[in-house]
Short mmCIF file of C-alpha atoms in Angstrom, two decimals:
data_model
loop_
_atom_site.label_atom_id
_atom_site.label_comp_id
_atom_site.label_asym_id
_atom_site.label_seq_id
_atom_site.Cartn_x
_atom_site.Cartn_y
_atom_site.Cartn_z
CA MET A 25 -1.77 7.43 -24.91
CA LEU A 26 0.69 5.34 -22.89
CA GLN A 27 3.85 7.21 -21.91
CA ILE A 28 7.29 5.91 -21.03
CA LEU A 29 8.02 6.67 -17.38
CA GLU A 30 10.94 9.06 -17.25
CA ILE A 31 13.00 9.20 -14.09
CA LYS A 32 15.69 11.83 -13.99
CA LYS A 33 18.79 11.91 -11.78
CA ARG A 34 17.34 14.77 -9.71
CA ASP A 35 14.07 12.90 -8.98
CA ARG A 36 13.37 11.93 -5.39
CA ILE A 37 11.09 8.92 -5.28
CA LEU A 38 8.82 7.73 -2.48
CA ILE A 39 7.33 4.26 -2.64
CA VAL A 40 4.35 3.82 -0.32
CA ALA A 41 3.52 0.19 0.48
CA PRO A 42 0.55 -1.04 2.50
CA HIS A 43 2.48 -4.15 3.65
CA PRO A 44 6.14 -5.20 3.72
CA ASP A 45 6.54 -6.80 0.25
CA ASP A 46 4.10 -4.66 -1.77
CA GLU A 47 6.93 -2.24 -2.55
CA CYS A 48 8.84 -4.90 -4.51
CA ILE A 49 5.90 -6.86 -5.93
CA GLY A 50 4.48 -3.66 -7.41
CA ALA A 51 7.40 -1.25 -7.75
CA GLY A 52 10.36 -3.64 -7.69
CA GLY A 53 11.49 -2.49 -11.12
CA VAL A 54 11.72 1.10 -9.89
CA LEU A 55 13.63 -0.09 -6.82
CA ALA A 56 16.01 -2.18 -8.90
CA LEU A 57 16.74 0.61 -11.38
CA TYR A 58 16.69 3.66 -9.10
CA ALA A 59 17.41 2.47 -5.54
CA THR A 60 19.73 5.40 -4.79
CA GLN A 61 16.85 7.82 -5.43
CA CYS A 62 14.21 5.91 -3.45
CA ALA A 63 12.70 6.17 0.00
CA VAL A 64 10.21 3.53 1.11
CA VAL A 65 7.47 3.74 3.70
CA VAL A 66 5.41 0.70 4.71
CA LEU A 67 2.16 1.58 6.43
CA THR A 68 1.18 -1.61 8.31
CA ASP A 69 2.99 -4.26 10.32
CA GLY A 70 1.79 -7.08 8.01
CA ARG A 71 0.69 -9.33 10.86
CA VAL A 72 -2.47 -10.69 9.14
CA GLY A 73 -2.69 -13.65 6.80
CA GLN A 74 -0.54 -16.36 8.36
CA GLY A 75 -3.22 -18.25 10.28
CA ASP A 76 -0.87 -20.91 11.68
CA ILE A 77 1.64 -18.40 13.12
CA ALA A 78 1.10 -15.93 15.96
CA PRO A 79 0.53 -12.38 14.61
CA GLU A 80 3.37 -10.94 16.73
CA ASP A 81 5.78 -13.47 15.22
CA VAL A 82 4.56 -12.70 11.69
CA LYS A 83 5.03 -8.99 12.34
CA GLU A 84 8.66 -9.49 13.43
CA THR A 85 9.42 -11.84 10.54
CA ARG A 86 8.06 -9.43 7.97
CA LYS A 87 9.92 -6.51 9.52
CA ALA A 88 13.20 -8.47 9.29
CA GLU A 89 12.51 -9.54 5.69
CA PHE A 90 11.84 -5.94 4.68
CA ALA A 91 15.00 -4.69 6.43
CA SER A 92 17.05 -7.33 4.60
CA GLU A 93 15.61 -6.21 1.25
CA MET A 94 16.41 -2.57 2.00
CA ALA A 95 19.97 -3.48 3.07
CA PHE A 96 20.48 -5.44 -0.15
CA LEU A 97 19.37 -2.40 -2.17
CA GLY A 98 21.46 -0.02 -0.07
CA ILE A 99 18.39 2.03 0.85
CA ARG A 100 18.75 3.76 4.20
CA ASP A 101 15.68 5.98 3.95
CA TYR A 102 12.95 3.53 4.88
CA GLN A 103 10.47 2.96 7.66
CA ILE A 104 7.54 0.85 8.77
CA LEU A 105 4.85 2.99 10.37
CA GLY A 106 3.49 -0.16 12.01
CA TYR A 107 -0.26 0.34 11.93
CA GLU A 108 -1.90 -2.95 12.82
CA ASP A 109 -2.59 -4.87 9.66
CA GLY A 110 -6.32 -4.93 8.92
CA THR A 111 -6.98 -1.46 10.39
CA LEU A 112 -5.48 0.86 7.77
CA LEU A 113 -8.87 2.16 6.56
CA GLN A 114 -9.23 3.65 10.06
CA HIS A 115 -5.87 5.42 9.73
CA THR A 116 -5.94 7.14 6.35
CA ASP A 117 -4.30 10.16 8.00
CA CYS A 118 -1.16 8.06 8.60
CA LEU A 119 1.03 10.20 6.31
CA LYS A 120 0.03 13.58 7.73
CA GLU A 121 3.38 14.05 9.52
CA MET A 122 5.47 13.10 6.49
CA ASP A 123 6.58 15.96 4.24
CA LEU A 124 5.57 14.72 0.79
CA SER A 125 6.66 17.92 -0.94
CA ILE A 126 10.29 16.76 -0.93
CA TYR A 127 9.46 13.99 -3.42
CA THR A 128 9.10 14.53 -7.15
CA LYS A 129 7.44 11.13 -7.70
CA ILE A 130 5.31 8.96 -5.42
CA PHE A 131 4.32 5.37 -6.18
CA VAL A 132 1.43 3.69 -4.34
CA THR A 133 -1.05 0.86 -4.83
CA GLY A 134 -4.10 1.64 -6.95
CA MET A 135 -7.65 2.12 -5.68
CA GLN A 136 -8.97 -1.04 -7.37
CA ASP A 137 -6.32 -3.47 -6.14
CA ASN A 138 -8.85 -5.82 -4.49
CA HIS A 139 -7.46 -5.32 -0.98
CA PRO A 140 -8.80 -2.83 1.58
CA ALA A 141 -5.32 -1.89 2.84
CA HIS A 142 -4.20 -1.14 -0.71
CA THR A 143 -7.19 1.12 -1.21
CA ALA A 144 -6.46 2.77 2.15
CA ALA A 145 -2.83 3.39 1.14
CA CYS A 146 -3.97 5.19 -1.98
CA ILE A 147 -6.48 7.27 0.00
CA SER A 148 -3.75 8.10 2.55
CA VAL A 149 -1.47 9.48 -0.15
CA TYR A 150 -4.28 11.51 -1.74
CA GLN A 151 -5.29 12.97 1.64
CA ALA A 152 -1.73 13.86 2.63
CA LEU A 153 -1.00 15.52 -0.71
CA GLU A 154 -4.24 17.50 -0.43
CA LYS A 155 -3.69 18.60 3.20
CA GLN A 156 -0.10 19.60 2.46
CA CYS A 157 -1.18 21.44 -0.71
CA VAL A 158 1.40 19.52 -2.73
CA ARG A 159 0.72 20.09 -6.42
CA THR A 160 4.04 19.40 -8.15
CA THR A 161 4.67 15.80 -7.06
CA GLU A 162 3.76 13.23 -9.69
CA LEU A 163 1.63 10.32 -8.47
CA PHE A 164 1.82 6.85 -10.01
CA PHE A 165 -0.02 3.64 -9.17
CA TYR A 166 1.46 0.17 -9.18
CA GLU A 167 -0.16 -3.24 -9.46
CA VAL A 168 -0.05 -5.97 -6.82
CA HIS A 169 -3.24 -8.06 -6.72
CA ALA A 170 -5.08 -6.87 -9.81
CA PRO A 171 -4.22 -5.15 -13.08
CA LEU A 172 -4.82 -1.43 -13.14
CA GLN A 173 -7.83 -0.50 -15.21
CA GLU A 174 -6.27 2.63 -16.68
CA ILE A 175 -2.58 2.62 -17.39
CA THR A 176 -0.86 5.91 -18.13
CA HIS A 177 2.86 4.99 -17.97
CA MET A 178 5.16 2.05 -18.43
CA LEU A 179 8.73 1.32 -17.39
CA ASP A 180 10.85 -1.24 -19.23
CA ILE A 181 12.21 -3.57 -16.54
CA THR A 182 13.47 -6.28 -18.89
CA GLU A 183 17.06 -5.91 -17.66
CA VAL A 184 16.09 -6.06 -13.97
CA ILE A 185 13.21 -8.56 -13.89
CA ASP A 186 15.45 -11.16 -12.23
CA GLU A 187 16.47 -8.62 -9.59
CA LYS A 188 12.82 -7.71 -9.00
CA GLN A 189 12.08 -11.38 -8.39
CA ARG A 190 15.08 -11.57 -6.05
CA LEU A 191 13.70 -8.63 -4.04
CA ILE A 192 10.35 -10.41 -3.71
CA ARG A 193 12.13 -13.55 -2.49
CA PHE A 194 13.39 -11.65 0.55
CA HIS A 195 9.80 -12.07 1.75
CA GLN A 196 9.86 -15.86 2.09
CA SER A 197 7.08 -15.84 4.70
CA GLN A 198 4.69 -14.53 2.05
CA LEU A 199 5.72 -16.90 -0.71
CA LYS A 200 4.33 -19.91 1.16
CA GLY A 201 0.79 -18.99 0.16
CA LEU A 202 1.29 -17.38 -3.24
CA PRO A 203 4.31 -17.34 -5.56
CA TYR A 204 4.43 -13.54 -5.83
CA ASP A 205 7.80 -13.70 -7.57
CA ARG A 206 6.33 -15.68 -10.46
CA TYR A 207 3.13 -13.65 -10.36
CA ALA A 208 5.05 -10.36 -10.69
CA LYS A 209 7.02 -11.70 -13.67
CA SER A 210 3.78 -12.87 -15.32
CA MET A 211 2.23 -9.43 -14.78
CA ALA A 212 5.28 -7.77 -16.34
CA GLU A 213 5.12 -10.12 -19.33
CA TYR A 214 1.39 -9.45 -19.71
CA ARG A 215 2.02 -5.69 -19.75
CA ALA A 216 4.89 -6.10 -22.21
CA LEU A 217 2.69 -8.06 -24.60
CA GLN A 218 0.02 -5.35 -24.37
CA ASN A 219 2.45 -2.57 -25.14
#
């Protein structure tokens, strides 16, 4: 049975994103509603996917876009680990140095998100939680490229859907290829109709 996601004032939230922009495409509603409780870690540098621009330039652009989004939200607890985009499956131990026990809730991309880095991000979180013997942190998956097959929780983001789209628009370099802001709103509407 689908449950309403409850976030309490004492919750500490970590959003794990494979690339700079996944955090807002997938978990932008959480960021918009609970920014003061959130930390964000991006695993890769996001350099892949802009064939007409040098990867080093893409990397710097995406880093700046992400920093602007975090500044807008007032989030100071964020970082980009900077693994080279396209290699994350070789670095699924990337969270081993991060103490995940301090978070009550972790959000990450799902295993079936049709992108190898998104799968790797999920594996990375699982491995780190297992190695650190963390048993009390709740783990939630968010959608980016494909709908989750099994949904356990929902969060009503009706009041902040415009802000979620605004967060996505900080990543203008990524909107050239796909209108993720419109896509994310469509996904939210699809889920609302289902539930």
